[in-house]
mmCIF file of C-alpha atoms in Angstrom:
data_model
loop_
_atom_site.group_PDB
_atom_site.id
_atom_site.type_symbol
_atom_site.label_atom_id
_atom_site.label_comp_id
_atom_site.label_asym_id
_atom_site.label_seq_id
_atom_site.Cartn_x
_atom_site.Cartn_y
_atom_site.Cartn_z
ATOM 1 C CA MET H 162 10.504 11.864 4.275
ATOM 2 C CA LYS H 163 13.145 9.310 3.833
ATOM 3 C CA ASN H 164 16.058 11.617 4.767
ATOM 4 C CA ARG H 165 14.063 12.524 7.836
ATOM 5 C CA ARG H 166 13.553 9.021 8.930
ATOM 6 C CA THR H 167 17.231 8.272 8.460
ATOM 7 C CA PHE H 168 18.225 11.202 10.805
ATOM 8 C CA ILE H 169 15.818 9.825 13.577
ATOM 9 C CA GLN H 170 17.134 6.391 13.158
ATOM 10 C CA SER H 171 20.626 7.696 13.795
ATOM 11 C CA ALA H 172 19.532 9.790 16.908
ATOM 12 C CA THR H 173 20.098 8.192 20.411
ATOM 13 C CA LEU H 174 16.935 7.637 22.151
ATOM 14 C CA ALA H 175 16.711 8.474 25.907
ATOM 15 C CA SER H 176 16.405 5.324 28.206
ATOM 16 C CA ALA H 177 13.239 4.656 29.928
ATOM 17 C CA GLY H 178 14.967 2.367 32.615
ATOM 18 C CA LEU H 179 14.871 4.985 35.110
ATOM 19 C CA PHE H 180 11.072 4.898 35.146
ATOM 20 C CA ALA H 181 9.198 2.211 37.290
ATOM 21 C CA SER H 182 6.530 1.909 34.757
ATOM 22 C CA LYS H 183 4.576 -1.187 33.809
ATOM 23 C CA SER H 184 6.606 -1.281 30.700
ATOM 24 C CA PHE H 185 9.176 -3.045 32.829
ATOM 25 C CA ALA H 186 6.568 -5.881 33.445
ATOM 26 C CA PHE H 187 6.432 -6.283 29.601
ATOM 27 C CA ASN H 188 10.079 -6.616 29.122
ATOM 28 C CA ILE H 189 10.252 -9.452 31.791
ATOM 29 C CA LEU H 190 7.276 -11.293 30.358
ATOM 30 C CA HIS H 191 8.897 -10.996 26.880
ATOM 31 C CA LYS H 192 12.498 -10.913 27.705
ATOM 32 C CA ASP H 193 13.070 -13.121 24.715
ATOM 33 C CA ILE H 194 12.633 -10.249 22.288
ATOM 34 C CA GLN H 195 15.630 -8.803 20.879
ATOM 35 C CA ASP H 196 16.474 -5.169 21.820
ATOM 36 C CA GLU H 197 17.072 -4.285 18.068
ATOM 37 C CA LEU H 198 13.976 -6.377 16.734
ATOM 38 C CA VAL H 199 12.805 -5.335 13.278
ATOM 39 C CA ILE H 200 9.411 -6.455 12.182
ATOM 40 C CA GLY H 201 7.227 -6.041 9.118
ATOM 41 C CA HIS H 202 7.458 -6.972 5.253
ATOM 42 C CA ASN H 203 7.905 -5.402 1.718
ATOM 43 C CA GLY H 204 9.559 -2.101 2.625
ATOM 44 C CA MET H 205 7.260 -1.417 5.552
ATOM 45 C CA ARG H 206 9.546 -2.474 8.291
ATOM 46 C CA TYR H 207 10.012 -1.146 11.792
ATOM 47 C CA LYS H 208 12.336 -1.289 14.843
ATOM 48 C CA VAL H 209 10.576 -2.193 18.035
ATOM 49 C CA ASP H 210 10.912 0.322 21.059
ATOM 50 C CA LYS H 211 9.063 -1.205 24.028
ATOM 51 C CA SER H 212 10.234 1.531 26.292
ATOM 52 C CA TRP H 213 9.122 4.490 24.422
ATOM 53 C CA ALA H 214 6.676 6.070 26.913
ATOM 54 C CA LYS H 215 8.559 7.812 29.717
ATOM 55 C CA ILE H 216 5.792 7.537 32.335
ATOM 56 C CA SER H 217 5.601 5.909 35.823
ATOM 57 C CA SER H 218 2.878 3.611 36.893
ATOM 58 C CA SER H 219 2.810 5.243 40.118
ATOM 59 C CA THR H 220 1.764 8.625 38.909
ATOM 60 C CA ASN H 221 0.167 7.844 35.528
ATOM 61 C CA PRO H 222 -1.528 4.403 35.923
ATOM 62 C CA LEU H 223 -2.715 2.533 33.067
ATOM 63 C CA ILE H 224 -5.316 -0.263 32.621
ATOM 64 C CA ASN H 225 -5.840 -0.552 28.881
ATOM 65 C CA CYS H 226 -4.185 1.643 26.195
ATOM 66 C CA HIS H 227 -7.034 1.841 23.691
ATOM 67 C CA GLU H 228 -6.434 4.459 21.009
ATOM 68 C CA MET H 229 -3.974 7.202 19.825
ATOM 69 C CA VAL H 230 -4.126 10.185 17.474
ATOM 70 C CA GLN H 231 -1.817 12.962 16.608
ATOM 71 C CA ASP H 232 -2.611 16.610 16.684
ATOM 72 C CA SER H 233 -1.494 19.513 14.269
ATOM 73 C CA LYS H 234 1.393 20.208 16.667
ATOM 74 C CA GLY H 235 2.732 16.728 16.413
ATOM 75 C CA ARG H 236 1.431 15.766 19.932
ATOM 76 C CA LEU H 237 0.254 12.384 20.544
ATOM 77 C CA PHE H 238 -3.018 11.856 22.475
ATOM 78 C CA MET H 239 -3.897 8.614 24.135
ATOM 79 C CA VAL H 240 -7.224 7.471 25.693
ATOM 80 C CA GLY H 241 -7.417 4.654 28.175
ATOM 81 C CA ASP H 242 -9.866 3.619 30.789
ATOM 82 C CA ASP H 243 -7.972 4.530 34.019
ATOM 83 C CA VAL H 244 -9.737 7.468 35.467
ATOM 84 C CA HIS H 245 -6.590 8.871 37.253
ATOM 85 C CA ASN H 246 -5.763 9.903 33.673
ATOM 86 C CA ASN H 247 -8.015 9.091 30.815
ATOM 87 C CA ILE H 248 -5.927 11.216 28.193
ATOM 88 C CA LEU H 249 -2.214 11.051 28.144
ATOM 89 C CA VAL H 250 -0.363 13.547 25.760
ATOM 90 C CA PHE H 251 3.084 12.750 24.607
ATOM 91 C CA ASP H 252 5.787 14.248 22.285
ATOM 92 C CA LYS H 253 7.345 11.792 19.624
ATOM 93 C CA SER H 254 10.225 11.000 22.124
ATOM 94 C CA GLY H 255 7.625 9.462 24.555
ATOM 95 C CA LYS H 256 7.976 12.337 27.151
ATOM 96 C CA LEU H 257 4.718 13.024 29.001
ATOM 97 C CA LEU H 258 3.499 16.546 28.109
ATOM 98 C CA ASP H 259 0.024 16.627 29.844
ATOM 99 C CA SER H 260 -2.746 14.323 31.236
ATOM 100 C CA TRP H 261 -6.200 14.941 32.021
ATOM 101 C CA GLY H 262 -9.727 13.303 32.188
ATOM 102 C CA HIS H 263 -11.299 11.376 35.224
ATOM 103 C CA SER H 264 -14.715 10.655 33.877
ATOM 104 C CA PHE H 265 -14.409 7.870 31.163
ATOM 105 C CA PRO H 266 -14.170 4.650 33.094
ATOM 106 C CA ALA H 267 -14.506 2.997 29.860
ATOM 107 C CA GLY H 268 -12.531 5.380 27.667
ATOM 108 C CA HIS H 269 -12.180 3.566 24.327
ATOM 109 C CA GLY H 270 -12.347 5.719 21.389
ATOM 110 C CA LEU H 271 -10.580 8.788 20.245
ATOM 111 C CA THR H 272 -10.875 10.650 17.047
ATOM 112 C CA ILE H 273 -9.315 14.100 16.107
ATOM 113 C CA SER H 274 -10.919 16.728 13.726
ATOM 114 C CA LYS H 275 -10.144 20.055 12.573
ATOM 115 C CA GLU H 276 -12.573 23.008 12.540
ATOM 116 C CA ASN H 277 -11.362 26.556 11.537
ATOM 117 C CA ASP H 278 -7.909 25.591 12.148
ATOM 118 C CA GLU H 279 -8.488 24.138 15.587
ATOM 119 C CA ASP H 280 -8.376 20.547 16.646
ATOM 120 C CA PHE H 281 -11.082 18.845 18.433
ATOM 121 C CA LEU H 282 -11.389 15.353 19.967
ATOM 122 C CA LEU H 283 -14.173 12.747 20.034
ATOM 123 C CA ILE H 284 -14.014 10.678 23.082
ATOM 124 C CA VAL H 285 -15.990 7.329 23.156
ATOM 125 C CA ASP H 286 -17.051 5.716 26.679
ATOM 126 C CA ASN H 287 -18.250 2.262 25.714
ATOM 127 C CA GLY H 288 -20.073 1.932 29.050
ATOM 128 C CA PHE H 289 -18.232 -0.950 30.683
ATOM 129 C CA TYR H 290 -16.659 -0.351 34.007
ATOM 130 C CA SER H 291 -15.722 -1.858 37.327
ATOM 131 C CA ASP H 292 -17.621 -0.911 40.531
ATOM 132 C CA ALA H 293 -15.831 -0.260 43.854
ATOM 133 C CA SER H 294 -15.551 -3.964 44.431
ATOM 134 C CA GLY H 295 -14.093 -4.524 41.287
ATOM 135 C CA LYS H 296 -17.144 -6.224 39.801
ATOM 136 C CA GLY H 297 -17.819 -5.661 36.233
ATOM 137 C CA LYS H 298 -20.711 -3.469 35.225
ATOM 138 C CA SER H 299 -22.227 -1.839 32.217
ATOM 139 C CA GLN H 300 -24.493 1.079 31.270
ATOM 140 C CA HIS H 301 -25.186 2.865 28.061
ATOM 141 C CA GLY H 302 -22.120 4.319 26.354
ATOM 142 C CA ASN H 303 -21.286 8.026 25.724
ATOM 143 C CA VAL H 304 -19.777 10.060 22.938
ATOM 144 C CA VAL H 305 -18.296 13.491 23.983
ATOM 145 C CA LYS H 306 -16.610 16.184 21.760
ATOM 146 C CA THR H 307 -13.870 18.156 23.583
ATOM 147 C CA ASP H 308 -11.096 20.550 22.985
ATOM 148 C CA LEU H 309 -7.498 19.503 23.500
ATOM 149 C CA ASN H 310 -7.476 20.619 26.900
ATOM 150 C CA GLY H 311 -10.690 18.397 27.859
ATOM 151 C CA ARG H 312 -13.344 21.108 27.830
ATOM 152 C CA ILE H 313 -16.610 19.410 26.799
ATOM 153 C CA ILE H 314 -18.157 21.034 23.749
ATOM 154 C CA PHE H 315 -21.179 18.661 23.574
ATOM 155 C CA SER H 316 -22.279 14.938 24.159
ATOM 156 C CA LEU H 317 -24.251 13.170 21.234
ATOM 157 C CA ALA H 318 -27.603 11.944 22.315
ATOM 158 C CA GLN H 319 -27.916 8.271 23.136
ATOM 159 C CA PRO H 320 -29.956 6.626 20.606
ATOM 160 C CA HIS H 321 -32.913 5.462 23.227
ATOM 161 C CA THR H 322 -33.516 9.095 24.075
ATOM 162 C CA ILE H 323 -34.256 10.241 20.513
ATOM 163 C CA GLY H 324 -36.298 7.185 19.573
ATOM 164 C CA VAL H 325 -33.563 5.668 17.447
ATOM 165 C CA TYR H 326 -33.207 2.422 19.387
ATOM 166 C CA LYS H 327 -35.743 0.127 21.016
ATOM 167 C CA ASP H 328 -35.688 -0.219 24.947
ATOM 168 C CA GLU H 329 -34.145 -3.652 24.541
ATOM 169 C CA ASP H 330 -31.422 -2.494 21.995
ATOM 170 C CA LYS H 331 -27.828 -2.256 23.698
ATOM 171 C CA TYR H 332 -25.676 0.857 23.061
ATOM 172 C CA PHE H 333 -22.093 0.388 23.827
ATOM 173 C CA PRO H 334 -20.321 2.672 21.198
ATOM 174 C CA THR H 335 -16.522 2.047 20.401
ATOM 175 C CA GLU H 336 -15.574 4.602 17.715
ATOM 176 C CA THR H 337 -16.281 7.518 15.757
ATOM 177 C CA ALA H 338 -15.280 9.103 12.444
ATOM 178 C CA VAL H 339 -15.761 12.709 10.987
ATOM 179 C CA ALA H 340 -16.639 13.422 7.450
ATOM 180 C CA PRO H 341 -15.287 16.457 5.663
ATOM 181 C CA ASN H 342 -18.541 18.041 6.002
ATOM 182 C CA GLY H 343 -18.501 17.478 9.688
ATOM 183 C CA ASP H 344 -20.883 14.849 9.895
ATOM 184 C CA ILE H 345 -20.013 12.256 12.794
ATOM 185 C CA TYR H 346 -20.472 8.601 12.511
ATOM 186 C CA VAL H 347 -20.499 6.486 15.562
ATOM 187 C CA ALA H 348 -19.834 2.615 15.468
ATOM 188 C CA ASP H 349 -21.826 0.985 18.247
ATOM 189 C CA GLY H 350 -19.268 -2.023 18.281
ATOM 190 C CA TYR H 351 -20.018 -3.493 21.568
ATOM 191 C CA GLY H 352 -23.941 -2.961 21.416
ATOM 192 C CA SER H 353 -26.068 -3.345 18.520
ATOM 193 C CA ASP H 354 -23.626 -2.905 15.668
ATOM 194 C CA TYR H 355 -25.273 -0.016 13.963
ATOM 195 C CA ILE H 356 -23.310 2.755 12.364
ATOM 196 C CA LEU H 357 -25.152 5.939 13.496
ATOM 197 C CA GLN H 358 -24.796 9.211 11.591
ATOM 198 C CA PHE H 359 -25.156 12.594 13.129
ATOM 199 C CA ASP H 360 -24.505 16.179 11.603
ATOM 200 C CA SER H 361 -21.820 18.481 12.936
ATOM 201 C CA ARG H 362 -24.086 19.742 15.656
ATOM 202 C CA GLY H 363 -25.066 16.373 17.017
ATOM 203 C CA ARG H 364 -28.550 15.999 15.060
ATOM 204 C CA PHE H 365 -29.351 12.292 14.192
ATOM 205 C CA ILE H 366 -29.542 11.668 10.365
ATOM 206 C CA ARG H 367 -29.642 7.851 10.014
ATOM 207 C CA LYS H 368 -28.269 4.234 11.059
ATOM 208 C CA PHE H 369 -27.199 1.417 9.024
ATOM 209 C CA GLY H 370 -25.523 -1.840 9.600
ATOM 210 C CA GLY H 371 -26.766 -3.758 12.647
ATOM 211 C CA HIS H 372 -28.122 -7.446 12.274
ATOM 212 C CA ASN H 373 -30.701 -9.188 10.267
ATOM 213 C CA ASN H 374 -30.517 -7.092 7.141
ATOM 214 C CA GLU H 375 -32.177 -8.843 3.995
ATOM 215 C CA ASN H 376 -28.621 -8.915 2.446
ATOM 216 C CA PRO H 377 -26.389 -10.387 5.117
ATOM 217 C CA ALA H 378 -23.376 -8.539 3.588
ATOM 218 C CA HIS H 379 -24.859 -5.432 5.075
ATOM 219 C CA ASN H 380 -24.783 -6.840 8.503
ATOM 220 C CA LEU H 381 -21.955 -5.868 11.011
ATOM 221 C CA LYS H 382 -20.650 -8.278 13.784
ATOM 222 C CA ASN H 383 -18.499 -6.328 16.444
ATOM 223 C CA ALA H 384 -18.502 -2.908 14.328
ATOM 224 C CA HIS H 385 -15.482 -2.095 16.448
ATOM 225 C CA GLY H 386 -14.346 0.756 14.178
ATOM 226 C CA VAL H 387 -15.059 3.139 11.364
ATOM 227 C CA VAL H 388 -13.143 5.561 9.188
ATOM 228 C CA VAL H 389 -14.038 8.025 6.447
ATOM 229 C CA ASP H 390 -11.814 7.091 3.555
ATOM 230 C CA THR H 391 -10.955 10.041 1.429
ATOM 231 C CA ARG H 392 -8.231 8.397 -0.679
ATOM 232 C CA ASP H 393 -10.415 9.044 -3.611
ATOM 233 C CA LYS H 394 -11.159 12.596 -3.199
ATOM 234 C CA ASN H 395 -14.247 12.264 -5.597
ATOM 235 C CA ASN H 396 -15.710 9.202 -4.023
ATOM 236 C CA PRO H 397 -15.217 9.227 -0.347
ATOM 237 C CA VAL H 398 -16.465 6.045 1.586
ATOM 238 C CA LEU H 399 -16.892 4.562 4.957
ATOM 239 C CA ILE H 400 -14.809 1.662 5.989
ATOM 240 C CA CYS H 401 -16.408 -0.114 8.805
ATOM 241 C CA THR H 402 -14.943 -3.014 10.880
ATOM 242 C CA SER H 403 -16.733 -6.208 11.424
ATOM 243 C CA ARG H 404 -14.290 -7.868 13.655
ATOM 244 C CA GLU H 405 -16.050 -11.091 14.285
ATOM 245 C CA GLU H 406 -16.091 -11.609 10.562
ATOM 246 C CA CYS H 407 -12.356 -10.668 10.230
ATOM 247 C CA CYS H 408 -13.080 -8.184 7.670
ATOM 248 C CA PHE H 409 -13.795 -4.554 6.925
ATOM 249 C CA LYS H 410 -16.920 -3.578 4.887
ATOM 250 C CA ILE H 411 -17.158 -0.530 2.766
ATOM 251 C CA PHE H 412 -20.179 1.620 2.550
ATOM 252 C CA THR H 413 -21.238 4.749 0.752
ATOM 253 C CA MET H 414 -21.460 8.014 3.116
ATOM 254 C CA ASP H 415 -25.129 7.402 3.326
ATOM 255 C CA GLY H 416 -24.913 3.810 4.380
ATOM 256 C CA LYS H 417 -25.188 1.712 1.221
ATOM 257 C CA TYR H 418 -23.094 -1.538 1.191
ATOM 258 C CA LEU H 419 -20.357 -1.792 -1.454
ATOM 259 C CA ARG H 420 -17.880 -4.320 -0.947
ATOM 260 C CA THR H 421 -15.938 -6.352 1.606
ATOM 261 C CA ILE H 422 -12.093 -6.505 2.422
ATOM 262 C CA ASP H 423 -11.624 -10.050 3.766
ATOM 263 C CA LEU H 424 -8.679 -10.519 6.173
ATOM 264 C CA PRO H 425 -8.738 -14.136 6.971
ATOM 265 C CA GLY H 426 -7.770 -14.903 10.712
ATOM 266 C CA MET H 427 -7.438 -11.389 11.662
ATOM 267 C CA TYR H 428 -9.691 -9.982 14.328
ATOM 268 C CA VAL H 429 -9.143 -6.299 13.217
ATOM 269 C CA CYS H 430 -9.723 -3.051 15.284
ATOM 270 C CA ARG H 431 -10.540 0.393 13.801
ATOM 271 C CA PRO H 432 -9.150 1.238 10.313
ATOM 272 C CA VAL H 433 -6.656 4.006 10.276
ATOM 273 C CA ILE H 434 -5.832 6.051 6.916
ATOM 274 C CA HIS H 435 -2.494 7.421 6.376
ATOM 275 C CA GLY H 436 -1.320 8.605 2.913
ATOM 276 C CA GLN H 437 -2.548 5.946 0.597
ATOM 277 C CA ASN H 438 -2.258 3.124 3.099
ATOM 278 C CA LEU H 439 -4.811 1.789 5.667
ATOM 279 C CA TYR H 440 -3.359 0.474 8.987
ATOM 280 C CA ALA H 441 -5.277 -1.518 11.627
ATOM 281 C CA GLY H 442 -4.280 -3.348 15.139
ATOM 282 C CA VAL H 443 -5.230 -7.033 15.132
ATOM 283 C CA CYS H 444 -6.566 -7.842 18.492
ATOM 284 C CA TRP H 445 -6.462 -11.819 17.998
ATOM 285 C CA SER H 446 -5.494 -13.993 15.233
ATOM 286 C CA LYS H 447 -6.323 -17.719 14.605
ATOM 287 C CA ASP H 448 -3.771 -20.558 14.883
ATOM 288 C CA LYS H 449 -3.311 -23.230 12.119
ATOM 289 C CA GLU H 450 -6.241 -25.087 13.416
ATOM 290 C CA GLY H 451 -8.559 -22.021 12.976
ATOM 291 C CA LYS H 452 -8.909 -21.432 16.808
ATOM 292 C CA ARG H 453 -8.736 -17.859 18.092
ATOM 293 C CA ASN H 454 -6.282 -17.723 21.006
ATOM 294 C CA ALA H 455 -5.315 -15.002 23.561
ATOM 295 C CA ASN H 456 -2.046 -12.955 23.063
ATOM 296 C CA THR H 457 -1.984 -13.338 19.433
ATOM 297 C CA GLY H 458 -2.112 -9.801 18.253
ATOM 298 C CA PHE H 459 -0.231 -7.901 15.614
ATOM 299 C CA LEU H 460 -0.696 -5.173 13.040
ATOM 300 C CA THR H 461 -1.570 -5.029 9.369
ATOM 301 C CA ILE H 462 -1.123 -2.633 6.688
ATOM 302 C CA LEU H 463 -2.940 -2.417 3.416
ATOM 303 C CA ASP H 464 -2.105 -0.432 0.271
ATOM 304 C CA SER H 465 -4.290 1.932 -1.780
ATOM 305 C CA LYS H 466 -5.927 -1.174 -3.332
ATOM 306 C CA ASN H 467 -6.768 -2.578 -0.016
ATOM 307 C CA LYS H 468 -4.189 -5.368 -0.470
ATOM 308 C CA VAL H 469 -2.144 -6.500 2.599
ATOM 309 C CA ILE H 470 1.594 -5.419 2.069
ATOM 310 C CA SER H 471 2.832 -5.846 5.584
ATOM 311 C CA SER H 472 1.758 -7.381 8.807
ATOM 312 C CA PRO H 473 4.197 -6.176 11.647
ATOM 313 C CA GLY H 474 4.308 -8.929 14.301
ATOM 314 C CA GLY H 475 2.609 -11.382 12.151
ATOM 315 C CA ASN H 476 3.637 -13.455 9.231
ATOM 316 C CA ALA H 477 4.237 -12.146 5.752
ATOM 317 C CA PRO H 478 1.114 -11.820 3.635
ATOM 318 C CA VAL H 479 0.445 -14.490 1.078
ATOM 319 C CA TYR H 480 -1.923 -14.403 -1.657
ATOM 320 C CA GLN H 481 -3.056 -17.413 -3.635
ATOM 321 C CA ASN H 482 -5.332 -16.855 -6.661
ATOM 322 C CA GLY H 483 -5.882 -13.305 -5.648
ATOM 323 C CA MET H 484 -7.158 -14.431 -2.019
ATOM 324 C CA LEU H 485 -5.234 -13.403 1.114
ATOM 325 C CA GLN H 486 -4.318 -16.541 3.060
ATOM 326 C CA PRO H 487 -4.895 -16.639 6.824
ATOM 327 C CA THR H 488 -2.196 -14.677 8.680
ATOM 328 C CA LEU H 489 -0.835 -15.762 12.068
ATOM 329 C CA GLN H 490 1.177 -14.115 14.779
ATOM 330 C CA ASP H 491 4.952 -14.517 13.994
ATOM 331 C CA ALA H 492 7.586 -15.999 16.388
ATOM 332 C CA SER H 493 8.552 -12.463 17.707
ATOM 333 C CA ARG H 494 5.351 -12.275 19.919
ATOM 334 C CA VAL H 495 5.848 -8.614 20.179
ATOM 335 C CA PHE H 496 2.305 -7.851 20.810
ATOM 336 C CA MET H 497 -0.450 -9.267 22.908
ATOM 337 C CA HIS H 498 -3.646 -7.733 21.705
ATOM 338 C CA GLY H 499 -2.971 -4.974 19.251
ATOM 339 C CA HIS H 500 -5.981 -2.354 19.524
ATOM 340 C CA ASP H 501 -4.964 0.637 17.683
ATOM 341 C CA VAL H 502 -2.120 2.125 15.799
ATOM 342 C CA CYS H 503 -1.358 5.777 15.170
ATOM 343 C CA VAL H 504 0.957 6.923 12.323
ATOM 344 C CA ASP H 505 2.962 10.106 12.839
ATOM 345 C CA ASP H 506 4.316 12.537 10.287
ATOM 346 C CA ASP H 507 7.547 10.467 9.833
ATOM 347 C CA GLU H 508 5.522 7.341 9.219
ATOM 348 C CA ASN H 509 6.526 5.940 12.696
ATOM 349 C CA LEU H 510 3.811 3.792 14.333
ATOM 350 C CA TYR H 511 2.483 3.850 18.018
ATOM 351 C CA VAL H 512 0.876 0.840 19.043
ATOM 352 C CA CYS H 513 -1.995 0.836 21.660
ATOM 353 C CA GLN H 514 -2.985 -2.665 23.399
ATOM 354 C CA TRP H 515 -5.920 -3.966 25.202
ATOM 355 C CA ASN H 516 -5.228 -6.553 27.980
ATOM 356 C CA ALA H 517 -1.540 -6.201 27.883
ATOM 357 C CA ASN H 518 -0.342 -6.224 31.420
ATOM 358 C CA GLN H 519 -1.090 -2.336 31.775
ATOM 359 C CA THR H 520 1.761 -1.603 29.281
ATOM 360 C CA PRO H 521 2.112 1.830 27.616
ATOM 361 C CA PRO H 522 1.977 2.148 23.889
ATOM 362 C CA ILE H 523 4.954 0.787 21.742
ATOM 363 C CA LYS H 524 6.701 2.663 19.279
ATOM 364 C CA LEU H 525 7.604 1.154 15.928
ATOM 365 C CA THR H 526 10.353 3.245 14.161
ATOM 366 C CA ARG H 527 10.239 3.098 10.323
ATOM 367 C CA VAL H 528 13.488 1.657 8.812
#
């Protein structure tokens, strides 16, 4: 793996300057960033490539780049909320290979799973959109399973239609995860903060999390993400985001609370497992006075013991008496609002951002 990364480091990347993409706006807004900037800590360090995506804003417009996954062929699938092209497909050089999807005005979550050697996607539309006048609106969200060409396999039932939610409960899902047995977990992160479990055919099993549990540790607040953690093959667990609490909460596969991973000051998005590490985008962070500010995002990386080992774009992690101290955005200001991170098979990172001047994903090449 190291030799492969070394080879990639020495290769010359094609320039994206010929393309009139919104990444140009990012470069102007952040012209103080050095071209060869390296960020990260403790051996998890990365060279920043702001012009990785070879796309034009005129032909492939973006609003928010929400999430990205890599398929079995090494292609990178990104979901966004511009209905000109909800799904963009890249190779690892940033070349656009394909685009599709026009029916997800709130395209937000993207998960990939494999069945019988075939890859499938779960696309989450959280239900928020703008009408023809530009006014913000909302409706119940939707979760759709598709093949890699966008053919719809099925849609999961909305919880109100199967008696799982009361009429007054909100359903604005943000993320999904797929278990080894095919069960699907849906995080209702902008709605009622439940994690809903379905079987592989879309039949409802249970829900957990939410609010007002007898033990407040069971509660979730902005359950923005969920992942099945199989690093311990004999004891898979669910890691759920509780973003407003700046933490991840770990549950059994049937929804029993186990423990919390506190990440002071970090408003983390979905957890992403790659190898023995956990990666996450940080949408906002707090300043020294404890105030949450816009444009203060970065990434964070945790090891197999769920200890932070690197925070690219943020300050180095500091532990005192075993407790992680609040982490702030560093002076590089590379990111505005880190929303997701995809780790490729060379351990490079691709960072999707929300509310970042319509910029495409940023590549971080492992050094």
